[in-house]
PDB file of C-alpha atoms and ligand atoms in Angstrom:
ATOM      1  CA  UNK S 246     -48.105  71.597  92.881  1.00 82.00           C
ATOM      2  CA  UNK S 247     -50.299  72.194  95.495  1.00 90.00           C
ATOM      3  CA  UNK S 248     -53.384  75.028  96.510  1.00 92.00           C
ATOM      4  CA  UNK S 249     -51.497  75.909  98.812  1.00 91.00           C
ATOM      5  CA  UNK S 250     -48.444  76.834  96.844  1.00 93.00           C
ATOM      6  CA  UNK S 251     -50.636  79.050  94.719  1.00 96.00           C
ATOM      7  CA  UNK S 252     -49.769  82.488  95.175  1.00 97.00           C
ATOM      8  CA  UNK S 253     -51.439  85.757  93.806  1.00 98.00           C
ATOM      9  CA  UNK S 254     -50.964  89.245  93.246  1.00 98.00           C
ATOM     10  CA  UNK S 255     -53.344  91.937  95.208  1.00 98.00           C
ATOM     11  CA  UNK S 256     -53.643  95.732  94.668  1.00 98.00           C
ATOM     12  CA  UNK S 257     -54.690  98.052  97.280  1.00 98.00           C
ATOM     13  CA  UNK S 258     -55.998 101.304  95.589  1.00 98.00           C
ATOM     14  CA  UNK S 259     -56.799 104.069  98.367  1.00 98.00           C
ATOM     15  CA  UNK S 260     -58.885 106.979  96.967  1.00 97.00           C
ATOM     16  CA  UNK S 261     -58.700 110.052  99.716  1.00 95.00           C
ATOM     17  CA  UNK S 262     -57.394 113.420  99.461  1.00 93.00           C
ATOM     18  CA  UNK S 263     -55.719 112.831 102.464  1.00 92.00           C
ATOM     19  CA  UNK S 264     -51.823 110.347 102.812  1.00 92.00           C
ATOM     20  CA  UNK S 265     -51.358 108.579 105.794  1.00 91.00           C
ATOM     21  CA  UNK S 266     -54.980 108.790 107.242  1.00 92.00           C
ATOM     22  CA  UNK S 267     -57.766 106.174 108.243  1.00 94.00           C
ATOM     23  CA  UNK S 268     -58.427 104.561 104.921  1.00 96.00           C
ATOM     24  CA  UNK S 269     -54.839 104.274 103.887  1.00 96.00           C
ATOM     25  CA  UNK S 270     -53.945 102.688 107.607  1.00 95.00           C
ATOM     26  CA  UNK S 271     -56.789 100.511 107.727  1.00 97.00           C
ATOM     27  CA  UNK S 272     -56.020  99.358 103.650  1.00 98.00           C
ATOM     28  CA  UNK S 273     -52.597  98.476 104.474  1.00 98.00           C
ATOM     29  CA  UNK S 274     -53.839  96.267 107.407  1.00 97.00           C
ATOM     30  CA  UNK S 275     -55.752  94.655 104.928  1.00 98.00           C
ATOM     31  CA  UNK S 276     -52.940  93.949 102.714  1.00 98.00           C
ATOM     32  CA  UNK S 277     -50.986  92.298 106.019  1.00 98.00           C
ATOM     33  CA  UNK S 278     -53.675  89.828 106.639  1.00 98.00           C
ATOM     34  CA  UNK S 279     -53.442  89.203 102.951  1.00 98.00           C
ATOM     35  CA  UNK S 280     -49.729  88.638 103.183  1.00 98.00           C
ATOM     36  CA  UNK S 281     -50.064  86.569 106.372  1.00 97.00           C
ATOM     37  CA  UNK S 282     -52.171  84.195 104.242  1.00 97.00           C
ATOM     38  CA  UNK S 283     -49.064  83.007 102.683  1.00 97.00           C
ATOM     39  CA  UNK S 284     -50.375  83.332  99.537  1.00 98.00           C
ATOM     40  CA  UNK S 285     -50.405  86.492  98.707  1.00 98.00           C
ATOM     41  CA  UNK S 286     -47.604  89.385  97.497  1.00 98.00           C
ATOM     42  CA  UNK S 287     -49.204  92.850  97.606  1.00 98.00           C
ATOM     43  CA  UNK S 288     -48.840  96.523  96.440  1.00 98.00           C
ATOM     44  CA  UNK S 289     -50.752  99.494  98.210  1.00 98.00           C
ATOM     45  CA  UNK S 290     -51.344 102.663  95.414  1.00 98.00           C
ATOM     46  CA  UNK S 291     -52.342 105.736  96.638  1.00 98.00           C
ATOM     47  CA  UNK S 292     -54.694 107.473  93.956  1.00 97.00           C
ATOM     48  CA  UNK S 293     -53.169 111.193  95.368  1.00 96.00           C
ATOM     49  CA  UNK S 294     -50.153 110.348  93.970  1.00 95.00           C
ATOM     50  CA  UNK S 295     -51.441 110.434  90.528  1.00 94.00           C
ATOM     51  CA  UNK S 296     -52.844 114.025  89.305  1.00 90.00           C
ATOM     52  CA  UNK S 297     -55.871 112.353  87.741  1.00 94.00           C
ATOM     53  CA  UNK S 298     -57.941 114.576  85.206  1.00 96.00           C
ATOM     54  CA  UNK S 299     -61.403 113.633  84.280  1.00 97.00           C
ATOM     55  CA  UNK S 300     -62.661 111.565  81.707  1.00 98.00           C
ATOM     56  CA  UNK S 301     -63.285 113.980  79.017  1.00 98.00           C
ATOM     57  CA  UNK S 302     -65.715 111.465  77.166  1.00 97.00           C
ATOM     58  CA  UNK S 303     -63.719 111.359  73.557  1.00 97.00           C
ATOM     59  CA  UNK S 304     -64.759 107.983  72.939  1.00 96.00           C
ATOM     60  CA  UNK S 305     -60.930 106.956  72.041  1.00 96.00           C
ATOM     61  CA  UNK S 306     -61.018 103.843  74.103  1.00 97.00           C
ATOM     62  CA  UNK S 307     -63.929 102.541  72.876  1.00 96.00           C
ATOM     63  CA  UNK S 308     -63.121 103.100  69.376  1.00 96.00           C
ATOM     64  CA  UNK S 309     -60.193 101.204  69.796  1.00 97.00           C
ATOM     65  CA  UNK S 310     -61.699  98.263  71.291  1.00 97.00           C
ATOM     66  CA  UNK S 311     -64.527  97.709  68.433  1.00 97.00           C
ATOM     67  CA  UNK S 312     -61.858  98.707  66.020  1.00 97.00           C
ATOM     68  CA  UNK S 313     -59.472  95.273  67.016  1.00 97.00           C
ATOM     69  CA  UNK S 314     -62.944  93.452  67.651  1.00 97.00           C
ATOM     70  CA  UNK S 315     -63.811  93.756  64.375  1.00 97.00           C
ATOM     71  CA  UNK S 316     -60.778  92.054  63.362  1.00 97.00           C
ATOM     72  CA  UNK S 317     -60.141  89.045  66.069  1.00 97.00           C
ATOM     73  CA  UNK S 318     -63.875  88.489  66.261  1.00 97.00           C
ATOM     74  CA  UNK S 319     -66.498  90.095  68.611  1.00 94.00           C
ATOM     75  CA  UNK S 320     -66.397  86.848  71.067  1.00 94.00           C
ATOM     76  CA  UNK S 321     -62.992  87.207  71.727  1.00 96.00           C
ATOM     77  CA  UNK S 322     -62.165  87.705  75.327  1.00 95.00           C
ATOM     78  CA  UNK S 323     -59.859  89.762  76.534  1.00 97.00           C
ATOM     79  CA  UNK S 324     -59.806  91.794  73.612  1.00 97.00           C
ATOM     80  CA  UNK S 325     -56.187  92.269  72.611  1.00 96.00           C
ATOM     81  CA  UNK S 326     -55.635  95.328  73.400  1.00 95.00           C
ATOM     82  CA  UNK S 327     -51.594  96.722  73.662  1.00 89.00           C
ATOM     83  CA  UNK S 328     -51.440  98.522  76.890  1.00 89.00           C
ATOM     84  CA  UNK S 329     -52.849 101.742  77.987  1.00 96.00           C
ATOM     85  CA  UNK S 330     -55.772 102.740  76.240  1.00 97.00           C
ATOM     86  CA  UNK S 331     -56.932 106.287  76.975  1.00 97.00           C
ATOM     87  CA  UNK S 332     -56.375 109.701  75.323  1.00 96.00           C
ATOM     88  CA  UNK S 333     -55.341 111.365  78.045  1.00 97.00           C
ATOM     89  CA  UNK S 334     -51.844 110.994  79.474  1.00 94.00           C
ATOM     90  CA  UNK S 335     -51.230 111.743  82.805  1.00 93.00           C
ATOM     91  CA  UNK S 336     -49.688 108.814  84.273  1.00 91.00           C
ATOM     92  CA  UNK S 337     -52.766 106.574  84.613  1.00 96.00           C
ATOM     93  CA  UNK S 338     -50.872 104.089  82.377  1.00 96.00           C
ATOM     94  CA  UNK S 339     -48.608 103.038  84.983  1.00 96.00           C
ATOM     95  CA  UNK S 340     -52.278 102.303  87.384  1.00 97.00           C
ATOM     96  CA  UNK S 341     -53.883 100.919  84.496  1.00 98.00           C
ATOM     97  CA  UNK S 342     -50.613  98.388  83.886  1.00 97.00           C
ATOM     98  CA  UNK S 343     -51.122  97.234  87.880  1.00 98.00           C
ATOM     99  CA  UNK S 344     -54.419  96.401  87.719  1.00 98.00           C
ATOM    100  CA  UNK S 345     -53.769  94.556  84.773  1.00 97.00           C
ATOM    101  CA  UNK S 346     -51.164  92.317  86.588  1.00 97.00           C
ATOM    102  CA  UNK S 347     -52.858  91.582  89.632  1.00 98.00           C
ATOM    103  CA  UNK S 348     -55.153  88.657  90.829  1.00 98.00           C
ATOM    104  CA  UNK S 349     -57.388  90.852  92.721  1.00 98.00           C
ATOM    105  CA  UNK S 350     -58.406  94.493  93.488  1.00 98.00           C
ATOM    106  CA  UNK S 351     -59.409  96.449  96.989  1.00 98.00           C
ATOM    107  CA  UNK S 352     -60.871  99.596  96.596  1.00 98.00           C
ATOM    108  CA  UNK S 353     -60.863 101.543  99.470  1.00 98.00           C
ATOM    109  CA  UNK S 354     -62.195 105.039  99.770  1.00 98.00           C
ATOM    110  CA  UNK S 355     -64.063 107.163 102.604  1.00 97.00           C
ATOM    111  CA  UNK S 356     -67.756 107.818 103.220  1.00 97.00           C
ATOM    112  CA  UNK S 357     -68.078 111.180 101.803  1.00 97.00           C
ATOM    113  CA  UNK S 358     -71.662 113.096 101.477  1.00 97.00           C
ATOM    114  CA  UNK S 359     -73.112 109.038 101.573  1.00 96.00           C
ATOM    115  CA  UNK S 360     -70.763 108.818  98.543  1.00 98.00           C
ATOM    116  CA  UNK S 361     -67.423 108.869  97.154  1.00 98.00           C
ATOM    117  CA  UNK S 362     -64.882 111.270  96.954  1.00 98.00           C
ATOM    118  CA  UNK S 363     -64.740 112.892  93.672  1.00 97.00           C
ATOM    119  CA  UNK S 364     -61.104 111.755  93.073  1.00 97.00           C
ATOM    120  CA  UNK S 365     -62.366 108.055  93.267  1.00 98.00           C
ATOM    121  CA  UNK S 366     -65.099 108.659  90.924  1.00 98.00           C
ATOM    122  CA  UNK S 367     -62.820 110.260  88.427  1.00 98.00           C
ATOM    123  CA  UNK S 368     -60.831 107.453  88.877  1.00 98.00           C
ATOM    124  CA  UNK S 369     -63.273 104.800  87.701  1.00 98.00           C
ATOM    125  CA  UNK S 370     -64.505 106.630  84.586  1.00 98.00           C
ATOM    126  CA  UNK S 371     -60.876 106.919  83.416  1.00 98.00           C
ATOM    127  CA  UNK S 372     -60.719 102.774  83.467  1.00 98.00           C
ATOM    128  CA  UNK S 373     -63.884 103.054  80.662  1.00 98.00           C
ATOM    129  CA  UNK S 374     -62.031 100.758  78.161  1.00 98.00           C
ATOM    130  CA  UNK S 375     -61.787  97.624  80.759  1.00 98.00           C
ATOM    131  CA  UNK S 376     -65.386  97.660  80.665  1.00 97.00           C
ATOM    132  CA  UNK S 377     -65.288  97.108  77.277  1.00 97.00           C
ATOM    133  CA  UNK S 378     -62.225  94.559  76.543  1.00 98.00           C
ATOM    134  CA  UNK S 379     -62.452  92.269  79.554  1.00 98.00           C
ATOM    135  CA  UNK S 380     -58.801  92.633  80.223  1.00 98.00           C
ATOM    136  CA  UNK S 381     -59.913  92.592  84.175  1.00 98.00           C
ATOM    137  CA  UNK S 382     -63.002  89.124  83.702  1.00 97.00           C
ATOM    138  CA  UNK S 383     -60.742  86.757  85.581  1.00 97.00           C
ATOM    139  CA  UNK S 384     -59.916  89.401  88.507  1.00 98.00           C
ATOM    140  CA  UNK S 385     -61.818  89.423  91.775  1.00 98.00           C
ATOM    141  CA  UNK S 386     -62.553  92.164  93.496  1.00 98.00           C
ATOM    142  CA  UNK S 387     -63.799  93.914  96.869  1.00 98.00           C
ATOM    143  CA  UNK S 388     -64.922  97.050  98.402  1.00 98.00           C
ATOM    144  CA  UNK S 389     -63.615  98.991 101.613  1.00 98.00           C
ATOM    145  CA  UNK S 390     -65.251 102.465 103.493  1.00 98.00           C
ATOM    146  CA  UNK S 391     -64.752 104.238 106.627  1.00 97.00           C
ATOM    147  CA  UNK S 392     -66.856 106.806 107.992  1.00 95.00           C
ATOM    148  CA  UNK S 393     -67.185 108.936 110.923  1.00 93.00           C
ATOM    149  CA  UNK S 394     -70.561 107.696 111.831  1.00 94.00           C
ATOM    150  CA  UNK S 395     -71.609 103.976 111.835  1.00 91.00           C
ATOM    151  CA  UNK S 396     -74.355 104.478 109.586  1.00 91.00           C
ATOM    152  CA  UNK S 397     -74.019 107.539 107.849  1.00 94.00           C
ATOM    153  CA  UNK S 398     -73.060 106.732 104.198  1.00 97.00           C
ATOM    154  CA  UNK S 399     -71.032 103.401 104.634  1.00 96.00           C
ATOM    155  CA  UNK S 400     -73.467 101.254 102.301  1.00 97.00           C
ATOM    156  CA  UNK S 401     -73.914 103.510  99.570  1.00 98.00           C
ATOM    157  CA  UNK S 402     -70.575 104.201  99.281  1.00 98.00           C
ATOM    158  CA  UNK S 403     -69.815 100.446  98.784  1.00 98.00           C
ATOM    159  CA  UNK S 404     -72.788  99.648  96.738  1.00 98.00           C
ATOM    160  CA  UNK S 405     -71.147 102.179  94.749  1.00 98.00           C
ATOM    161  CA  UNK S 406     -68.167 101.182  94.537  1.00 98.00           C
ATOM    162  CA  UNK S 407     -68.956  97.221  94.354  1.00 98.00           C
ATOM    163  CA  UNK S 408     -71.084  98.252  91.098  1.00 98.00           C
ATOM    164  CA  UNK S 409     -68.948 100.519  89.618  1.00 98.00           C
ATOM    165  CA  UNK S 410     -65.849  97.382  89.789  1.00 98.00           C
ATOM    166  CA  UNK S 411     -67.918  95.538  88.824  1.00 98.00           C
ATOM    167  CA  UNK S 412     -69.257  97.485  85.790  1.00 98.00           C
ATOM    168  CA  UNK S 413     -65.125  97.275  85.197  1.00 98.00           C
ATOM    169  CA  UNK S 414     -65.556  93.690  85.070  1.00 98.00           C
ATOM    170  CA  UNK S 415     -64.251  92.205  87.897  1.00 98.00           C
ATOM    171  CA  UNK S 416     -66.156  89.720  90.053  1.00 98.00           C
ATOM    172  CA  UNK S 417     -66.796  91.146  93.567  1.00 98.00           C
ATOM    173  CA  UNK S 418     -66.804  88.498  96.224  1.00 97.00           C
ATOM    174  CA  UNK S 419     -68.256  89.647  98.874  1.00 96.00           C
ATOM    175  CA  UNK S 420     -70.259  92.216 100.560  1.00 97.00           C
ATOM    176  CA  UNK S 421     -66.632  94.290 101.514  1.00 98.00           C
ATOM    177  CA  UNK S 422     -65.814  96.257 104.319  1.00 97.00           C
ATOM    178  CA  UNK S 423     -66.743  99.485 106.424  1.00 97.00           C
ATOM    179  CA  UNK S 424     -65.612 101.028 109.366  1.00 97.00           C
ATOM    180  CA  UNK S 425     -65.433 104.174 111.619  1.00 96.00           C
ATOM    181  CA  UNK S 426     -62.836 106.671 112.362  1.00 94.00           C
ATOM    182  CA  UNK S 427     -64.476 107.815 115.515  1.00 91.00           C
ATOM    183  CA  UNK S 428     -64.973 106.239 119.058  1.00 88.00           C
ATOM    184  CA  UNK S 429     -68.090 103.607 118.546  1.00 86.00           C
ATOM    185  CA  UNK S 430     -68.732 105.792 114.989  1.00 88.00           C
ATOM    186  CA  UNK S 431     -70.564 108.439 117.365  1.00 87.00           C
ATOM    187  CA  UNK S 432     -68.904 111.035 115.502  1.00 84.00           C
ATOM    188  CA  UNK S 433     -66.312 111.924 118.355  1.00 81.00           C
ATOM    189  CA  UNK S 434     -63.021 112.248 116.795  1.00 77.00           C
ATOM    190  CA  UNK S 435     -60.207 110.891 119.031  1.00 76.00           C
ATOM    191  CA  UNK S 436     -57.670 113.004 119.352  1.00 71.00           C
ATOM    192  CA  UNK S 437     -55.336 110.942 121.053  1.00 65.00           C
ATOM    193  CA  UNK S 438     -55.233 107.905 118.536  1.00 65.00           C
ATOM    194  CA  UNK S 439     -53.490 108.959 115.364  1.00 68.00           C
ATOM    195  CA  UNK S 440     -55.611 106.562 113.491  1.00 81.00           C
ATOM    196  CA  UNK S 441     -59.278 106.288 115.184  1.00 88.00           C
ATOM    197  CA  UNK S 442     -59.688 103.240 112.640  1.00 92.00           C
ATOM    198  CA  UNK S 443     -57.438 100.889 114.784  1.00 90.00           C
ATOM    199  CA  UNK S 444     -59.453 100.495 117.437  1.00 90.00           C
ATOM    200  CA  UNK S 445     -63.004  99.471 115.768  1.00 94.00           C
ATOM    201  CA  UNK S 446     -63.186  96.057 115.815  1.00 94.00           C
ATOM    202  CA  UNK S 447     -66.280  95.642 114.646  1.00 95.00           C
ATOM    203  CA  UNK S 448     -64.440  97.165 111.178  1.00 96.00           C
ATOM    204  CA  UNK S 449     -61.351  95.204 111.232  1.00 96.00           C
ATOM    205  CA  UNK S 450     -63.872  91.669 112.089  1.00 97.00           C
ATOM    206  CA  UNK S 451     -65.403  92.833 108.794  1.00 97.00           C
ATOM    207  CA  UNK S 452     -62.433  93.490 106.865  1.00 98.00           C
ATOM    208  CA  UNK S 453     -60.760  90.516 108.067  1.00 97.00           C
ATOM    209  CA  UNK S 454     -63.492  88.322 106.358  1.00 97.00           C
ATOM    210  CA  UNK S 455     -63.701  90.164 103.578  1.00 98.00           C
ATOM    211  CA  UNK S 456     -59.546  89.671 102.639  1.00 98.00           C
ATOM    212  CA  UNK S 457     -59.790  86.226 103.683  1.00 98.00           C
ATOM    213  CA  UNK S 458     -62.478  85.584 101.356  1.00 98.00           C
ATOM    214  CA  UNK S 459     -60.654  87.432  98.243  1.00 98.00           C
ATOM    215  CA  UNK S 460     -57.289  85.917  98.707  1.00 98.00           C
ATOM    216  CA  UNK S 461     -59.056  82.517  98.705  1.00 98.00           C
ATOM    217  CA  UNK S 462     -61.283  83.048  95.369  1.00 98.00           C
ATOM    218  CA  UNK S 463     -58.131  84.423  93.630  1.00 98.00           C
ATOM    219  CA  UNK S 464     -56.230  81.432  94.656  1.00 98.00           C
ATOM    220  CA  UNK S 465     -59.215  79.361  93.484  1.00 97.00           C
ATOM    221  CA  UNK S 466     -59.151  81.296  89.924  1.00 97.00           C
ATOM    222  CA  UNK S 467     -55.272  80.710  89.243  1.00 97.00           C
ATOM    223  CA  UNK S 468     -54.965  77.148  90.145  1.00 96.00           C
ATOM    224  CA  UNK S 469     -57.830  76.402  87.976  1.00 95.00           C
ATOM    225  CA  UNK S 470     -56.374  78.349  85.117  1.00 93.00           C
ATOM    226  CA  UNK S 471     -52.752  76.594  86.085  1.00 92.00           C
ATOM    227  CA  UNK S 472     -54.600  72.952  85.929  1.00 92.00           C
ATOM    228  CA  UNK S 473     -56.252  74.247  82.733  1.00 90.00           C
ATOM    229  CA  UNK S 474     -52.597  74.297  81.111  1.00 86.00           C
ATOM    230  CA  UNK S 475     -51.636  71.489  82.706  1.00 84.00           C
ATOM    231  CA  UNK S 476     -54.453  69.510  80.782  1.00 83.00           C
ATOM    232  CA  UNK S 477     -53.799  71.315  77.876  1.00 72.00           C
ATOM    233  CA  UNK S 478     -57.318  72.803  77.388  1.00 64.00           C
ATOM    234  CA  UNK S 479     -55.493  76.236  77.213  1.00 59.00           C
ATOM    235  CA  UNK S 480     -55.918  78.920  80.100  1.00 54.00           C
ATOM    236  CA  UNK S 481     -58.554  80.819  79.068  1.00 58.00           C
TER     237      UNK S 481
HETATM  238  C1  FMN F 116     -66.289 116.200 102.518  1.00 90.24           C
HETATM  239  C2  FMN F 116     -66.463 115.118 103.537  1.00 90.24           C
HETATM  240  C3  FMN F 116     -67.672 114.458 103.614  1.00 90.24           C
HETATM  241  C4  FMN F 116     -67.853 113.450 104.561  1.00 90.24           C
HETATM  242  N1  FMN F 116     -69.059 112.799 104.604  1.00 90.24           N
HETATM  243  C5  FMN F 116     -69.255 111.815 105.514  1.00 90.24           C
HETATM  244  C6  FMN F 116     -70.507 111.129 105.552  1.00 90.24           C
HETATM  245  O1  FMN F 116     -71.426 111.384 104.780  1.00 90.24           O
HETATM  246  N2  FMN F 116     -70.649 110.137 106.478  1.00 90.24           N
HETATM  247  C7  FMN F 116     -69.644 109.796 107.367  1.00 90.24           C
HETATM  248  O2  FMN F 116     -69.833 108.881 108.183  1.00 90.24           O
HETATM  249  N3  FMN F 116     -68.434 110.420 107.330  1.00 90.24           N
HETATM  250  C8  FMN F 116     -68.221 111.421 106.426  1.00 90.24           C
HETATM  251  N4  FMN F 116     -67.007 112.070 106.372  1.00 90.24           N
HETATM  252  C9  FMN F 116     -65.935 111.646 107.281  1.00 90.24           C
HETATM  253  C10 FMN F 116     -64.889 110.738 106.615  1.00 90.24           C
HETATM  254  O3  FMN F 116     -65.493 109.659 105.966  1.00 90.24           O
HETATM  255  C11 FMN F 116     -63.928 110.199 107.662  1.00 90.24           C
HETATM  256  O4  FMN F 116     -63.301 111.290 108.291  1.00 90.24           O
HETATM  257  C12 FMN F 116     -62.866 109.236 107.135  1.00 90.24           C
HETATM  258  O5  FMN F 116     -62.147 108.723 108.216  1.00 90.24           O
HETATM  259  C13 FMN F 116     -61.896 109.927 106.188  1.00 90.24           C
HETATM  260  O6  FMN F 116     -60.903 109.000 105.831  1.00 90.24           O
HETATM  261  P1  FMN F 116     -59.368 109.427 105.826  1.00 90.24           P
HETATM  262  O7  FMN F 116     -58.989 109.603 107.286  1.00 90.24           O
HETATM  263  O8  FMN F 116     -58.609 108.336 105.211  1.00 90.24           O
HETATM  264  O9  FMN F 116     -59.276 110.669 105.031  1.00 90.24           O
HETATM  265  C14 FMN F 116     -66.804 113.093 105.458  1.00 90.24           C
HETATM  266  C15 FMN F 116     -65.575 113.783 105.365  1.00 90.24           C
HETATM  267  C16 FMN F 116     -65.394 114.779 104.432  1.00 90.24           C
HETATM  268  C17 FMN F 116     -64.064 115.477 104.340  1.00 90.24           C
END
């Protein structure tokens, strides 16, 4: 087998109130190039699909980590855990089971107040446990933004959202990407382009390099763990 027959899994999670605006446009662009790559199959999730409550800080998923740490050993990585692992059911599971399965992650959600939207946020403190059991160490990772203005928010928003993946322990390979959903990010909305996102190139330059570069790290990651096997050192 070759590198180049290597292929890997990448979810697309868009965080906005809003379906079939900027950020979900501009993420399933993203997941094209990926595709184009050749090595890469992809799913798009849309987090408004999922009536996400917020973490309500019971401690449940950690409990349960320690708790099977204490019998496999505390050096034991990923801990073992059985599938979804959070007290509160409201279909999260299903998200949870995705990110589990896939090579590599894109968050993408809009500059909002120089942050995220609350929805996002909620979001990553429901996915407390992976910090924990390490079910997401081999996983890389990137951020993606748009904004109205060119400067107004963009790199907080994907500082925060680079930390907070990886806090979830994922390995974030590059800087991301951010964009603007007005003409030249002045602010302007245009009115006549149903998505003002497609015609920034400076954005789609940025996000270009930044798929590129996660498609080829996650490649990187499963043909070493496939020659691991091969040798016989075992894959993890
Ligand atoms: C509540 C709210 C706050 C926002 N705050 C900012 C901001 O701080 N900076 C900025 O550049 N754009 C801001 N925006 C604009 C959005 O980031 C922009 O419209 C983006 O394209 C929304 O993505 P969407 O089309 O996928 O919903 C804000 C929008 C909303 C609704």
């Amino acid at each position: 087998m070759e590198i180049k027959d290597v292929k890997v899994k990448i979810l697309g999670i868009v965080g906005t109130p809003i379906k079939n605006g900027n950020c979900q446009y501009q993420l399933e662009e993203a997941l094209k190039q990926a595709e184009a790559t050749g090595q890469a199959t992809t799913e798009l999730v849309h987090l408004r699909d999922y009536k996400l409550t917020f973490c309500i800080g019971c401690e449940k998923c950690m409990r349960k980590v320690h708790k099977i740490q204490a019998e496999v050993g505390f050096d034991v990585t990923p801990v073992p855990i059985e599938g979804y692992n959070c007290s509160i059911k409201d279909g999260l599971d299903e998200l949870h089971q995705k990110m589990i399965e896939a090579d590599a992650i894109i968050l993408m959600a809009p500059v909002y107040i120089a942050s995220i939207p609350g929805q996002v946020k909620t979001f990553i403190d429901r996915c407390r446990t992976f910090v924990h059991d390490f079910r997401l160490q081999d996983k890389v990772a990137t951020a993606m933004t748009i904004g109205f203005f060119r400067n107004a928010g963009q790199d907080t928003a994907l500082e925060l959202m680079r930390t907070s993946l990886s806090a979830l322990g994922l390995n974030v390979v590059s800087y991301g990407s951010a964009a603007v959903s007005t003409r030249e990010g002045l602010g302007v909305p245009i009115r006549e382009t149903r998505f003002a996102v497609k015609e920034d190139l400076a954005g789609a330059v940025m996000m270009d390099i930044a798929v590129k570069k996660l498609v080829r790290i996650a490649v990187r990651i499963k043909a070493g763990k496939l020659a691991l096997k091969e040798i016989s050192l075992g894959s993890e």
